[in-house]
C-alpha positions as protocol buffer text, in pm:
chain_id: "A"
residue {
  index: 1
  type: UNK
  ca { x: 11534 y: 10012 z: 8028 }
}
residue {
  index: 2
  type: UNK
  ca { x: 11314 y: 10016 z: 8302 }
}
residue {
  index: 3
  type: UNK
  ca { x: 11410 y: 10262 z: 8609 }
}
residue {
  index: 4
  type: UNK
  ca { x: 11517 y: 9920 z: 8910 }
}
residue {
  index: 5
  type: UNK
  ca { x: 11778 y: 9807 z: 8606 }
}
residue {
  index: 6
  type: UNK
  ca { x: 11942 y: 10179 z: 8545 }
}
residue {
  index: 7
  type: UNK
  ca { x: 11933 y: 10169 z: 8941 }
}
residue {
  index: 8
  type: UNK
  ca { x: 12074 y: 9808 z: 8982 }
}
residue {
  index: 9
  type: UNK
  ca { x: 12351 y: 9934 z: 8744 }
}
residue {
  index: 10
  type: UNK
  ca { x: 12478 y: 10265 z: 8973 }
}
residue {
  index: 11
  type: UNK
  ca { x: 12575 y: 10260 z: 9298 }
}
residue {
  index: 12
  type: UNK
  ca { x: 10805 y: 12764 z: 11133 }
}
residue {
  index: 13
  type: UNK
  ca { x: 10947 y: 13084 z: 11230 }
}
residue {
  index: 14
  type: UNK
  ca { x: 10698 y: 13335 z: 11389 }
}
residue {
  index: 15
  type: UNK
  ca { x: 10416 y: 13351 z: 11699 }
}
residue {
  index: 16
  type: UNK
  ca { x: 10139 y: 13066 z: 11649 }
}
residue {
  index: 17
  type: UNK
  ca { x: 9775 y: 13205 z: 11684 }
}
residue {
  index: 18
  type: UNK
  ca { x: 9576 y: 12913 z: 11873 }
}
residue {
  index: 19
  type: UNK
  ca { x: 9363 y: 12729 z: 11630 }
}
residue {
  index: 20
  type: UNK
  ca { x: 9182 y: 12472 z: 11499 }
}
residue {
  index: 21
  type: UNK
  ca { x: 9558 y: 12255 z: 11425 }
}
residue {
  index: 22
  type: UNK
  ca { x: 9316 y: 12115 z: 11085 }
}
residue {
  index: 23
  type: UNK
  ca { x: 9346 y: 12445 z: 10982 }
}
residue {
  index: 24
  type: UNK
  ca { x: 9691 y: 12451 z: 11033 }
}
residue {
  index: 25
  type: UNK
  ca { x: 9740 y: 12166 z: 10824 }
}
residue {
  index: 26
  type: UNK
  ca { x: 9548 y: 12280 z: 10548 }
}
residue {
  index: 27
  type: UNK
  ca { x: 9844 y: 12615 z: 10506 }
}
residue {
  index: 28
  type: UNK
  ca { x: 10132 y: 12382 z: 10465 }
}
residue {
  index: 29
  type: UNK
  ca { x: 10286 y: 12415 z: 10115 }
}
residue {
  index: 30
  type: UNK
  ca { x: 10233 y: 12113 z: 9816 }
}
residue {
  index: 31
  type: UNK
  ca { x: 10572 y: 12057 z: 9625 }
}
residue {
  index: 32
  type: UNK
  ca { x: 10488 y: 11972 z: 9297 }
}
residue {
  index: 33
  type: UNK
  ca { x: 10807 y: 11827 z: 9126 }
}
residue {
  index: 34
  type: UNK
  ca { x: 10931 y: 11542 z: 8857 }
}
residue {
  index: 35
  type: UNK
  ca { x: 11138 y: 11244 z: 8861 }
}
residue {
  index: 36
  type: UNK
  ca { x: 11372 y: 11336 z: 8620 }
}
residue {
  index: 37
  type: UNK
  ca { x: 11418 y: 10928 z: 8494 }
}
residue {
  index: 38
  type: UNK
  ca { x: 11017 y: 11037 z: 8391 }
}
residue {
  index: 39
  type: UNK
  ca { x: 11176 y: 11257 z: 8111 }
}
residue {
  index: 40
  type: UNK
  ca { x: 11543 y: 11038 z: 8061 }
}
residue {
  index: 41
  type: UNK
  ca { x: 11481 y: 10972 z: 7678 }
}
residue {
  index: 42
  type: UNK
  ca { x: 11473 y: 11387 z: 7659 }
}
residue {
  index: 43
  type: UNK
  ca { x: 11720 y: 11466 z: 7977 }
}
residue {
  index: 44
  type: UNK
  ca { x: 12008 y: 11225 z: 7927 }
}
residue {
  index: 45
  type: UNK
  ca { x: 12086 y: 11399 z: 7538 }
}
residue {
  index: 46
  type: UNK
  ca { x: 11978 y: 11782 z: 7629 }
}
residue {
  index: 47
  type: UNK
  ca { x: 11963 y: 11784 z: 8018 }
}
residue {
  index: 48
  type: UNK
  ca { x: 11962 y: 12183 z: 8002 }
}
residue {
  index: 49
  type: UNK
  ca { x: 11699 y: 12185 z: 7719 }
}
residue {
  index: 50
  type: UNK
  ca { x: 11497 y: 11949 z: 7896 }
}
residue {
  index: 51
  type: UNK
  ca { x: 11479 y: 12099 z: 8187 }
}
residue {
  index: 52
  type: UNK
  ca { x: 11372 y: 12484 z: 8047 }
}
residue {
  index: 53
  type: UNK
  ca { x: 11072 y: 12238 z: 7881 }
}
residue {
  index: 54
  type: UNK
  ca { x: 11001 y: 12139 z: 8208 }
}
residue {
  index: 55
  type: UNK
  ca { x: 10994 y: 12482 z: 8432 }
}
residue {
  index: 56
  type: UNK
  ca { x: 10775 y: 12635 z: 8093 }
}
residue {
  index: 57
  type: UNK
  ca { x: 10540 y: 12341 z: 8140 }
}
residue {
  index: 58
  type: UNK
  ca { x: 10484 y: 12501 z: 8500 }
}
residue {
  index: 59
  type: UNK
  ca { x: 10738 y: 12326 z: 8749 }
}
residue {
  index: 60
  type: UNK
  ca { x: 10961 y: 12439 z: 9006 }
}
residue {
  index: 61
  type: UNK
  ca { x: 11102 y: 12124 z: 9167 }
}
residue {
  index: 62
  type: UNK
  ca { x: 11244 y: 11844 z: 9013 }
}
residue {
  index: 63
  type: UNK
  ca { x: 11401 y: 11507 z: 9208 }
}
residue {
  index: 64
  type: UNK
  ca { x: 11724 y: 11383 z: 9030 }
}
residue {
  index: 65
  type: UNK
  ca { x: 11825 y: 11029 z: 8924 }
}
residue {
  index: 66
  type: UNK
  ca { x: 12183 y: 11117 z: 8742 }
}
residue {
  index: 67
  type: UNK
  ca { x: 12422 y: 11096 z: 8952 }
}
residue {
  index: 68
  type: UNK
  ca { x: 12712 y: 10931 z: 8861 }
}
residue {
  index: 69
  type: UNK
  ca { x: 13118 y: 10948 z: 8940 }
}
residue {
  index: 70
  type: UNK
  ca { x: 13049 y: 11235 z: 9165 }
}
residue {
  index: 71
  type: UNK
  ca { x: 12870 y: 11437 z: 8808 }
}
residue {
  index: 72
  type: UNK
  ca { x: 12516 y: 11510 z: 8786 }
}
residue {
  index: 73
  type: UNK
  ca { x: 12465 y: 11432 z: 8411 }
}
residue {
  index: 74
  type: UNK
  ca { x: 12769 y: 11555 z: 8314 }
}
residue {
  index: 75
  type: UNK
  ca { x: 12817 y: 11864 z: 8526 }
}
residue {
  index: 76
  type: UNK
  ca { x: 12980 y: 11912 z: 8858 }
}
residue {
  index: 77
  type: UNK
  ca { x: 12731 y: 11963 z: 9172 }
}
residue {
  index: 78
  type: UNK
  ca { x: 12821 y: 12361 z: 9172 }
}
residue {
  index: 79
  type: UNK
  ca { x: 12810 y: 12364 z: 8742 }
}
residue {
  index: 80
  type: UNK
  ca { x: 12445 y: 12182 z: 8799 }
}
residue {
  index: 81
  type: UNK
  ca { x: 12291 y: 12421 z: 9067 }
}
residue {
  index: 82
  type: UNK
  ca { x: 12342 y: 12737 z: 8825 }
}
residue {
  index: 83
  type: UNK
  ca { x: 12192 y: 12589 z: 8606 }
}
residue {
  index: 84
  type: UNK
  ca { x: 11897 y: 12494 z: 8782 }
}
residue {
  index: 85
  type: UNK
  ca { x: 11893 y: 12848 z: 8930 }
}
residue {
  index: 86
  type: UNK
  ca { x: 11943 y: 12984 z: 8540 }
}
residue {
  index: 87
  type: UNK
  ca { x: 11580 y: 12792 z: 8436 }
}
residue {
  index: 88
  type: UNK
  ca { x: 11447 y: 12884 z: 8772 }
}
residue {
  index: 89
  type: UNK
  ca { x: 11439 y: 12524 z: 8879 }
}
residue {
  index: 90
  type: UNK
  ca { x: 11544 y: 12396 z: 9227 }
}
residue {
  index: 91
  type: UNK
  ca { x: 11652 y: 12029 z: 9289 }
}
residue {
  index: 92
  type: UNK
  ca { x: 11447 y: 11915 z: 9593 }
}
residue {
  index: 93
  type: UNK
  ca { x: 11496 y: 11556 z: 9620 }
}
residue {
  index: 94
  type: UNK
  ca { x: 11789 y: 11290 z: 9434 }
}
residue {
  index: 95
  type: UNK
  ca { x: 11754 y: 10955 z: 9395 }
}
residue {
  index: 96
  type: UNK
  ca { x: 12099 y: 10809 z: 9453 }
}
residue {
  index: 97
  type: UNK
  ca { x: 12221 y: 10393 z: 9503 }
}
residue {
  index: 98
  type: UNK
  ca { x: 12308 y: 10369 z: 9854 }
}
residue {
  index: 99
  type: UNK
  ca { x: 12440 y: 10002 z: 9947 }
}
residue {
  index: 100
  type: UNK
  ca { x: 12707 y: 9797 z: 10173 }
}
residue {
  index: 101
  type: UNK
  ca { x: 12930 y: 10008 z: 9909 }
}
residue {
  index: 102
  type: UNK
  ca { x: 12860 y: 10268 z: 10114 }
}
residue {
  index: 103
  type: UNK
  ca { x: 12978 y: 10105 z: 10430 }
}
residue {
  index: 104
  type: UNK
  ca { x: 13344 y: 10024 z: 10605 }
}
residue {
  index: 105
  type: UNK
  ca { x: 13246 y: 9719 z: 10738 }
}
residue {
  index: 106
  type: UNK
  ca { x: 13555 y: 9683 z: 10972 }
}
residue {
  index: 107
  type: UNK
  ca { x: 13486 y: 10013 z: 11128 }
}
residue {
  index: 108
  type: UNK
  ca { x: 13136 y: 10006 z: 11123 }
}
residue {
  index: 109
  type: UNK
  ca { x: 13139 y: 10373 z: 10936 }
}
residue {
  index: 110
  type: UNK
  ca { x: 13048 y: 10546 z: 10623 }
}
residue {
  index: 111
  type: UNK
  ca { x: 13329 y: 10545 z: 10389 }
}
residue {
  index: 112
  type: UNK
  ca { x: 13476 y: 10841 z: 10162 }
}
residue {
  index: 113
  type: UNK
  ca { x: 13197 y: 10734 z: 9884 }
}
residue {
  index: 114
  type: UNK
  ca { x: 12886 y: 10821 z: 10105 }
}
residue {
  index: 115
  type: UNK
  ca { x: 13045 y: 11109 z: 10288 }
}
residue {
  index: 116
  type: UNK
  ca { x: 13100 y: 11277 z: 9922 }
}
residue {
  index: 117
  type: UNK
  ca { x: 12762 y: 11178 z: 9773 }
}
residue {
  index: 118
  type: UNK
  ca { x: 12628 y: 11332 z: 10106 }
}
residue {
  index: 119
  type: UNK
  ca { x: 12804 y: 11662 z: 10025 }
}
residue {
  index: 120
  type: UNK
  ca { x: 12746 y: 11694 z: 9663 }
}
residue {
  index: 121
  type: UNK
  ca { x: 12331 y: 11668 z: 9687 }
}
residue {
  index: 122
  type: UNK
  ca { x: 12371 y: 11903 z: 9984 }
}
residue {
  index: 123
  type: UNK
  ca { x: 12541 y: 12152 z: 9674 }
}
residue {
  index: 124
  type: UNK
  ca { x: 12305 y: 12116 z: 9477 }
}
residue {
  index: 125
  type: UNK
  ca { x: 12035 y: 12204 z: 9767 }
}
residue {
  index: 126
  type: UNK
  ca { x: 11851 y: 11866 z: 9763 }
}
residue {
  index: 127
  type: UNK
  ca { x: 11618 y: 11815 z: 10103 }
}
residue {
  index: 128
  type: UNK
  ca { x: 11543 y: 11473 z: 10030 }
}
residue {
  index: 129
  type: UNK
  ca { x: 11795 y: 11221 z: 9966 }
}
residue {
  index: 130
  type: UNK
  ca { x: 11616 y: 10894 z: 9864 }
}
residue {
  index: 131
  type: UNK
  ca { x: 11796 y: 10542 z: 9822 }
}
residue {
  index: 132
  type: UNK
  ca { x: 11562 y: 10421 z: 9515 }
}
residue {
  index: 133
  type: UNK
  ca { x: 11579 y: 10038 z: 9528 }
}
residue {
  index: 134
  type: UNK
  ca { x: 11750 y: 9739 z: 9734 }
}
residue {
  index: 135
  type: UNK
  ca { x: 11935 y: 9480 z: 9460 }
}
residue {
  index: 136
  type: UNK
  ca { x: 11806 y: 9138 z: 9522 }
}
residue {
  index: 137
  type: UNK
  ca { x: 12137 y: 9043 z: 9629 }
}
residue {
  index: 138
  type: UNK
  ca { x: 12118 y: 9234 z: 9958 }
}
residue {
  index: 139
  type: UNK
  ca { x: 11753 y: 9085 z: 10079 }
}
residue {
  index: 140
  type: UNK
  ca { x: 11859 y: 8806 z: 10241 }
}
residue {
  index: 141
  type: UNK
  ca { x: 11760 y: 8856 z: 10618 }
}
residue {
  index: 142
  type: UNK
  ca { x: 12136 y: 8923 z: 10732 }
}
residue {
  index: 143
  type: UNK
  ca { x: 12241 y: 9147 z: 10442 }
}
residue {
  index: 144
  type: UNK
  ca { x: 11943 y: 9370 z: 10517 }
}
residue {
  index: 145
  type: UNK
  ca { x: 11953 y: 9419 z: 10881 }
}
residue {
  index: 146
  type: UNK
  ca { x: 12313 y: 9515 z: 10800 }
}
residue {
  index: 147
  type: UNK
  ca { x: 12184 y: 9767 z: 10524 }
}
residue {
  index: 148
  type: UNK
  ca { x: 11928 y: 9902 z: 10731 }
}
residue {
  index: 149
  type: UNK
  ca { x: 12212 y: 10014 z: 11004 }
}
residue {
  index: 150
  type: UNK
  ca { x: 12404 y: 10142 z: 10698 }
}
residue {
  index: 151
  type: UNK
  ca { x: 12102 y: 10345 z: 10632 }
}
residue {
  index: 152
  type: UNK
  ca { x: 12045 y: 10497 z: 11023 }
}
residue {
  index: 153
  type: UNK
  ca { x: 12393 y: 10577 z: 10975 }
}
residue {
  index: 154
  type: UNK
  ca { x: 12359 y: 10771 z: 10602 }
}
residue {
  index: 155
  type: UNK
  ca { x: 12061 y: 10951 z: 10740 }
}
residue {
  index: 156
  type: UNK
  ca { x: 12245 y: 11052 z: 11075 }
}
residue {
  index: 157
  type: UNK
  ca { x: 12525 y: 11196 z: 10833 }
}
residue {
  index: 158
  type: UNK
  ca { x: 12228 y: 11355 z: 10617 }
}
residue {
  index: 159
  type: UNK
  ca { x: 12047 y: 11502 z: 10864 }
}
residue {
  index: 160
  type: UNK
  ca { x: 12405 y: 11689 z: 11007 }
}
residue {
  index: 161
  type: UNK
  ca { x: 12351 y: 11857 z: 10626 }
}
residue {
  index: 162
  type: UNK
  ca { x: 12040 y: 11940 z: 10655 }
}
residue {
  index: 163
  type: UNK
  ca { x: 11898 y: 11699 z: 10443 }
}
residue {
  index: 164
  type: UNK
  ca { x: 11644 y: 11388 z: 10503 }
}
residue {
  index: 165
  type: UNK
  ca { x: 11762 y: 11023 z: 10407 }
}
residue {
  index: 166
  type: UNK
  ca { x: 11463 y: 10826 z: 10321 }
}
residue {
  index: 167
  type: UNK
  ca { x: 11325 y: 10526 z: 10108 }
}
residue {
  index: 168
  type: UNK
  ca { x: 11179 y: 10444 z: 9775 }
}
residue {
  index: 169
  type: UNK
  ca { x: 10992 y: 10159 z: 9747 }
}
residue {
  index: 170
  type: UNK
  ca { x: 10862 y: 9914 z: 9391 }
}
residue {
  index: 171
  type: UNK
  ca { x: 10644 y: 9615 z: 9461 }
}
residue {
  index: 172
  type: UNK
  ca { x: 10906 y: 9332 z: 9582 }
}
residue {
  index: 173
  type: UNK
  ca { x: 10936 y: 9534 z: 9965 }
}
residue {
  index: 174
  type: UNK
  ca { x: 10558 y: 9359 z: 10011 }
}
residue {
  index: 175
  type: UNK
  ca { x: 10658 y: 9000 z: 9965 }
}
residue {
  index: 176
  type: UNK
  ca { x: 10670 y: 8802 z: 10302 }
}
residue {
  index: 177
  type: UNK
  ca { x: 10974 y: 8719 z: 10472 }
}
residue {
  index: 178
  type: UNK
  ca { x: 10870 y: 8481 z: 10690 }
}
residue {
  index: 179
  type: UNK
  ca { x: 10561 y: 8636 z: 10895 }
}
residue {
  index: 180
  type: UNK
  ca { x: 10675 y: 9000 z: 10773 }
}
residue {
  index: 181
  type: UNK
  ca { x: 10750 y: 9196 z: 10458 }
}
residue {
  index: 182
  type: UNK
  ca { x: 11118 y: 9399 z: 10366 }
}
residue {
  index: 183
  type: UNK
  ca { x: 10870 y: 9709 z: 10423 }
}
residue {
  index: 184
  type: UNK
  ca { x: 10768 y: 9653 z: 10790 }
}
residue {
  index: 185
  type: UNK
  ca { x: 11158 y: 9502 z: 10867 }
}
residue {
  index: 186
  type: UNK
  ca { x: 11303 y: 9874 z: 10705 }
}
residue {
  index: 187
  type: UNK
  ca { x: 11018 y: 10043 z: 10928 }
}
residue {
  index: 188
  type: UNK
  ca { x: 11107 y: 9839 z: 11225 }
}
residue {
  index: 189
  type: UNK
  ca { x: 11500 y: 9849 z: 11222 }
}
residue {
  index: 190
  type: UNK
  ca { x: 11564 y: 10231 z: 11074 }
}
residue {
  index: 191
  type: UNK
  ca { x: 11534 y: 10497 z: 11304 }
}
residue {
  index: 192
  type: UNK
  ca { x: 11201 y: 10659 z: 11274 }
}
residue {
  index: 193
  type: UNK
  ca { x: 11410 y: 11017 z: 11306 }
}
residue {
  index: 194
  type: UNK
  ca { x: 11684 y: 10936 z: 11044 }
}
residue {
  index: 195
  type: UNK
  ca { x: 11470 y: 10738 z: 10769 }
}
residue {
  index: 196
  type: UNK
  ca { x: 11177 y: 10836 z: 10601 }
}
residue {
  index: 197
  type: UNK
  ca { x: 10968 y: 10664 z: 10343 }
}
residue {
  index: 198
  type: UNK
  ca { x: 10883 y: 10784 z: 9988 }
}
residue {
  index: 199
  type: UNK
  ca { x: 10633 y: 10607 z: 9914 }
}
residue {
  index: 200
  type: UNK
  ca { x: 10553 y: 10483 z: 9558 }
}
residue {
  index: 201
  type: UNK
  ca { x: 10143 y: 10518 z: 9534 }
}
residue {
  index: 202
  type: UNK
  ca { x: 10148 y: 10293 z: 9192 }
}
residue {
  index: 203
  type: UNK
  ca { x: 10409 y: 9987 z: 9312 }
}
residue {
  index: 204
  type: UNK
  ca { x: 10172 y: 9993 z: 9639 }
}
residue {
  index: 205
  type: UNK
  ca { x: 9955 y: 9930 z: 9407 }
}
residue {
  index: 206
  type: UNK
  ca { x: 10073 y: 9686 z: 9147 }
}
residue {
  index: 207
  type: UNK
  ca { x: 10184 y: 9466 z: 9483 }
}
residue {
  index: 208
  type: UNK
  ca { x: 9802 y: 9442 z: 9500 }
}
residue {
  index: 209
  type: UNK
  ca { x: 9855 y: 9644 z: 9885 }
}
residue {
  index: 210
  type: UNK
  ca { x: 9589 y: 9918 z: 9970 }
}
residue {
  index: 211
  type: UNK
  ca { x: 9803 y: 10244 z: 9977 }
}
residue {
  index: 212
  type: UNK
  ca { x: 9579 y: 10380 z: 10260 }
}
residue {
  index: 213
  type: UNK
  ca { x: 9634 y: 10092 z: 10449 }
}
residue {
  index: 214
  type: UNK
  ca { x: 10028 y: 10188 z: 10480 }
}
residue {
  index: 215
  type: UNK
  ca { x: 9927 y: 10507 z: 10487 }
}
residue {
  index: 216
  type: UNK
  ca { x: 9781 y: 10437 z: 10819 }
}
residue {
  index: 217
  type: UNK
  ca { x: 10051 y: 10245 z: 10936 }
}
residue {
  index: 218
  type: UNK
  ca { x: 10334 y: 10426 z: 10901 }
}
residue {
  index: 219
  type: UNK
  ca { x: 10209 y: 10781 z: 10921 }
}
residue {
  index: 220
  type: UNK
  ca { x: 10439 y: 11021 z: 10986 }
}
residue {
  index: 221
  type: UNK
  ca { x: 10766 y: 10799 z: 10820 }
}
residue {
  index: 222
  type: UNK
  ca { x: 10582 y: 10860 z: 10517 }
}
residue {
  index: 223
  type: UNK
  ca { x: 10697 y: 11256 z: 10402 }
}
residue {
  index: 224
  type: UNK
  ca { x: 10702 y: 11216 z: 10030 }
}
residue {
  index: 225
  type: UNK
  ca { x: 10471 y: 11040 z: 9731 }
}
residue {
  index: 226
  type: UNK
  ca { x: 10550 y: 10950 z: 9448 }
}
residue {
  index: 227
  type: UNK
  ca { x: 10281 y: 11012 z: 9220 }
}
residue {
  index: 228
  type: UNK
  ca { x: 10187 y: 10787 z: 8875 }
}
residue {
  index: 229
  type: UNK
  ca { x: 9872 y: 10677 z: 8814 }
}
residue {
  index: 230
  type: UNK
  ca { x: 9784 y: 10237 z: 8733 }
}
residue {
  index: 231
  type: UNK
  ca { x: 9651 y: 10200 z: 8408 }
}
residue {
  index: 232
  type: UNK
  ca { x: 9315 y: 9938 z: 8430 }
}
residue {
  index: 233
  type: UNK
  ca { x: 9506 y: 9708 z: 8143 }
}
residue {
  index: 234
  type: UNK
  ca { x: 9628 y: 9356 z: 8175 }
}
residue {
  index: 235
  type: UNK
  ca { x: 9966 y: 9496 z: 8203 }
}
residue {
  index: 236
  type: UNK
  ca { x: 9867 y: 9736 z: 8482 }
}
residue {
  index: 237
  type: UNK
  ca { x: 10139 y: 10006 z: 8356 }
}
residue {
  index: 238
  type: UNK
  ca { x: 10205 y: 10339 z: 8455 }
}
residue {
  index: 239
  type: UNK
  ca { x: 10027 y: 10566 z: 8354 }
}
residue {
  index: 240
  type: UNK
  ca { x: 9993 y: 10973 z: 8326 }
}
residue {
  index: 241
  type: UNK
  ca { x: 9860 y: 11092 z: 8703 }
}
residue {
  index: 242
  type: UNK
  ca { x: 9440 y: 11109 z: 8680 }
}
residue {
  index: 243
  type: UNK
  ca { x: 9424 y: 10903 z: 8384 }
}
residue {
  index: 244
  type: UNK
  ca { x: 9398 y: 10558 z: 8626 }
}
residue {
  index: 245
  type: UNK
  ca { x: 9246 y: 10368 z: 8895 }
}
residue {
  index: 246
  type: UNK
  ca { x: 9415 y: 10552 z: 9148 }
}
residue {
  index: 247
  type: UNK
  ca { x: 9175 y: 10772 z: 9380 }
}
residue {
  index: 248
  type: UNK
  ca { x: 9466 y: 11018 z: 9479 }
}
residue {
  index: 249
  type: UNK
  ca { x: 9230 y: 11263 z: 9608 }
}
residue {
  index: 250
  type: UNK
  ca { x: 9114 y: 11004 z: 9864 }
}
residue {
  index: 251
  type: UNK
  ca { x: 9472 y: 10902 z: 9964 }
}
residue {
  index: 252
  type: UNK
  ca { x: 9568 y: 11269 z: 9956 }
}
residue {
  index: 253
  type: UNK
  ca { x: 9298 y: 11351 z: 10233 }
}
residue {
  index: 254
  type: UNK
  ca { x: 9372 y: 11090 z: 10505 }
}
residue {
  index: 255
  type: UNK
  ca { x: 9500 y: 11249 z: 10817 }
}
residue {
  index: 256
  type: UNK
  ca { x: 9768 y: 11000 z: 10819 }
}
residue {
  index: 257
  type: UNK
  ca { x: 9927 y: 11162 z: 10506 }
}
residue {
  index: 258
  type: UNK
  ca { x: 9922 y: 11519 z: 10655 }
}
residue {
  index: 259
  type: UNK
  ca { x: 10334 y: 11522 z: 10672 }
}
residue {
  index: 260
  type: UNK
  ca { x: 10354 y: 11464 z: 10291 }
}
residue {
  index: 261
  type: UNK
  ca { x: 10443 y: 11780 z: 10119 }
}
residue {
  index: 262
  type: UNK
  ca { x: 10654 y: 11665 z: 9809 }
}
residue {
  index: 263
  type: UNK
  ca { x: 10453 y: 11519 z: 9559 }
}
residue {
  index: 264
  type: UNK
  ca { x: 10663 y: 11381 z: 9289 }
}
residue {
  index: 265
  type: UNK
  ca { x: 10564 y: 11306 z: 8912 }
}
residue {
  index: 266
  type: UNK
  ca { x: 10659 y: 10948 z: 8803 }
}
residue {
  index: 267
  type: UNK
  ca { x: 10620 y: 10802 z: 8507 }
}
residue {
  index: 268
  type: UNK
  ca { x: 10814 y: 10468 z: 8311 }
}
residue {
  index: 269
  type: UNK
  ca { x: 10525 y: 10429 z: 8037 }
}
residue {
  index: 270
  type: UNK
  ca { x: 10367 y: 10664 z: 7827 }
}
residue {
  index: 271
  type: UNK
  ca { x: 10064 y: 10711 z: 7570 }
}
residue {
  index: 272
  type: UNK
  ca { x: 10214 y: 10968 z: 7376 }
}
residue {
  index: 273
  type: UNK
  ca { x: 10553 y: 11129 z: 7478 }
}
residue {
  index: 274
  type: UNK
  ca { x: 10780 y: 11179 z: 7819 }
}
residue {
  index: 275
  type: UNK
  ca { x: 10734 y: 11544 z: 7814 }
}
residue {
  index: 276
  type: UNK
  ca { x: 10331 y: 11551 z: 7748 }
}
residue {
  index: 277
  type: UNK
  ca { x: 10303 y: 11240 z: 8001 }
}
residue {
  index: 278
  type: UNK
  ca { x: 10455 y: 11509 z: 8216 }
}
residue {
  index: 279
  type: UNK
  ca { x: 10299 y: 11804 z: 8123 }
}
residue {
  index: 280
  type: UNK
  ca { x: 9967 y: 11638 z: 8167 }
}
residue {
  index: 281
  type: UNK
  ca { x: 10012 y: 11472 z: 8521 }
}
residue {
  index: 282
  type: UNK
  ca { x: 10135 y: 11827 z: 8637 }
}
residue {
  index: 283
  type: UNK
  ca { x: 9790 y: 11989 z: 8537 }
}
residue {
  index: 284
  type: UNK
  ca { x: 9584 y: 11694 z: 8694 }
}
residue {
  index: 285
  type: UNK
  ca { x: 9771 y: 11656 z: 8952 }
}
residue {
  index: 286
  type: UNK
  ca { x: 9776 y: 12044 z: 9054 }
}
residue {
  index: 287
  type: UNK
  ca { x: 9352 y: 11999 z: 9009 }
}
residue {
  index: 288
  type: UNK
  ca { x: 9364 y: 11727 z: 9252 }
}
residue {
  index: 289
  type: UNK
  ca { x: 9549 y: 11870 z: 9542 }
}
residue {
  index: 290
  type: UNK
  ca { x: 9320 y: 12222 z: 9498 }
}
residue {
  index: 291
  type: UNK
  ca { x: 9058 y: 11966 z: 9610 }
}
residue {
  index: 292
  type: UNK
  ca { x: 9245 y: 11855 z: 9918 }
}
């Protein structure tokens, strides 16, 4: 099952010394962490197991996908943060359906269902709360500018928690709609204060877009990356991070992308297993961003 179907299918403290401000660029912190649906095969039968093989390997964030009747897997948000904090793991970021379901349309408010998601990722400690995909059924023109004031509204409610609301995009967000894309219409009609974008360096990609054009334009809306690598096959799959076409280290160094600090681990297809796609995107990865 590929991730858009399982998707589809769930709803500075301190005095500043004056300096060079490239210099004080350079001392913000990298967030290494994984998309949990990387490792699902592993995670969705031994979700504790899987994630002890994951902290060994050498992480210390991961960004959720599970999250389902108000459960992560099958634990209650308090049950799942101790056991994060028992493999010495910490749950920056969640990937979690957020649609007109959301939305009292008669009011014009967030209804019981988005007020309680809201609450249990803000349990669990999660910073970023990402909405991972847009079913087709809501891009027609109306239905989106309608989703995109649900979504100014969920990250008005995040933000009150402490936690940033943002977007995930895959290739589709590219297509025109009529002399604009879905990517510049979410840019243009979210609040640039309540939304953020996480972007997806290999569906910028595989839309045939320049990432570092985007980059460019959007700037500070982009806080997050998504990191997989494009495998140079006529299938153009994902593929472990380093081991494709990708120039990350390029991207990485743009002054554009200085606001990124959570770099997330992807991947849907592997050349040997989940876990060692994951294992060895971590250690290129971590040898790309020493460069940066």
């Amino acid at each position: 099952m590929k991730r858009r179907d399982f998707v589809q299918q769930s709803t500075l403290s301190g005095t500043l010394v004056l300096m060079n401000p490239s210099l004080i660029l350079k001392k913000k912190t990298k967030h290494i962490g994984v998309q949990l649906w990387s490792v699902r095969d592993a995670a969705d039968q031994d979700p504790k197991g899987t994630l002890q093989q994951l902290a060994r390997m050498g992480y210390k964030e991961v960004e959720g996908y599970k999250y389902e009747n108000q459960k992560f897997y099958s634990y209650t948000p308090v049950e799942f943060a101790k056991l994060l904090k028992a493999v010495d793991l910490k749950m920056t970021g969640a990937h979690t359906g957020i649609s007109l379901h959301h939305w009292d349309a008669s009011s014009r408010t967030l209804n019981d269902l988005a007020k309680q998601t809201i609450d249990d990722h803000a349990t669990i400690g999660v910073k970023q709360l990402i909405c991972p995909y847009i079913d087709e059924q809501w891009r027609t023109p109306e239905n989106f500018k309608q989703l995109c004031e649900v979504f100014n509204h969920v990250g008005e409610a995040c933000k009150k928690s402490g936690i940033q609301f943002g977007y995930h995009n895959h290739d589709f967000e590219f297509k025109k709609s009529g002399d604009t894309t879905f990517m510049d219409l979410l840019m243009k009609q979210t609040d640039p204060g309540l939304v953020i974008w996480e972007m997806d360096l290999y569906w910028v990609k595989y839309a045939n877009e320049d990432p570092a054009h985007w980059i460019k334009r959007y700037g500070k809306r982009i806080q997050a990356f998504h990191v997989k690598d494009i495998a140079d096959s006529p299938k153009r799959e994902s593929i472990e991070v380093g081991e494709g076409t990708i120039d990350f280290e390029q991207l990485f160094k743009l002054p554009e992308a200085s606001d990124v600090i959570y770099y997330i681990v992807e991947l849907e297809d592997y050349r040997t297993t989940s876990l060692e796609g994951v294992e060895v995107s971590l250690r290129n990865l971590k040898s790309i961003l020493a460069k940066v």
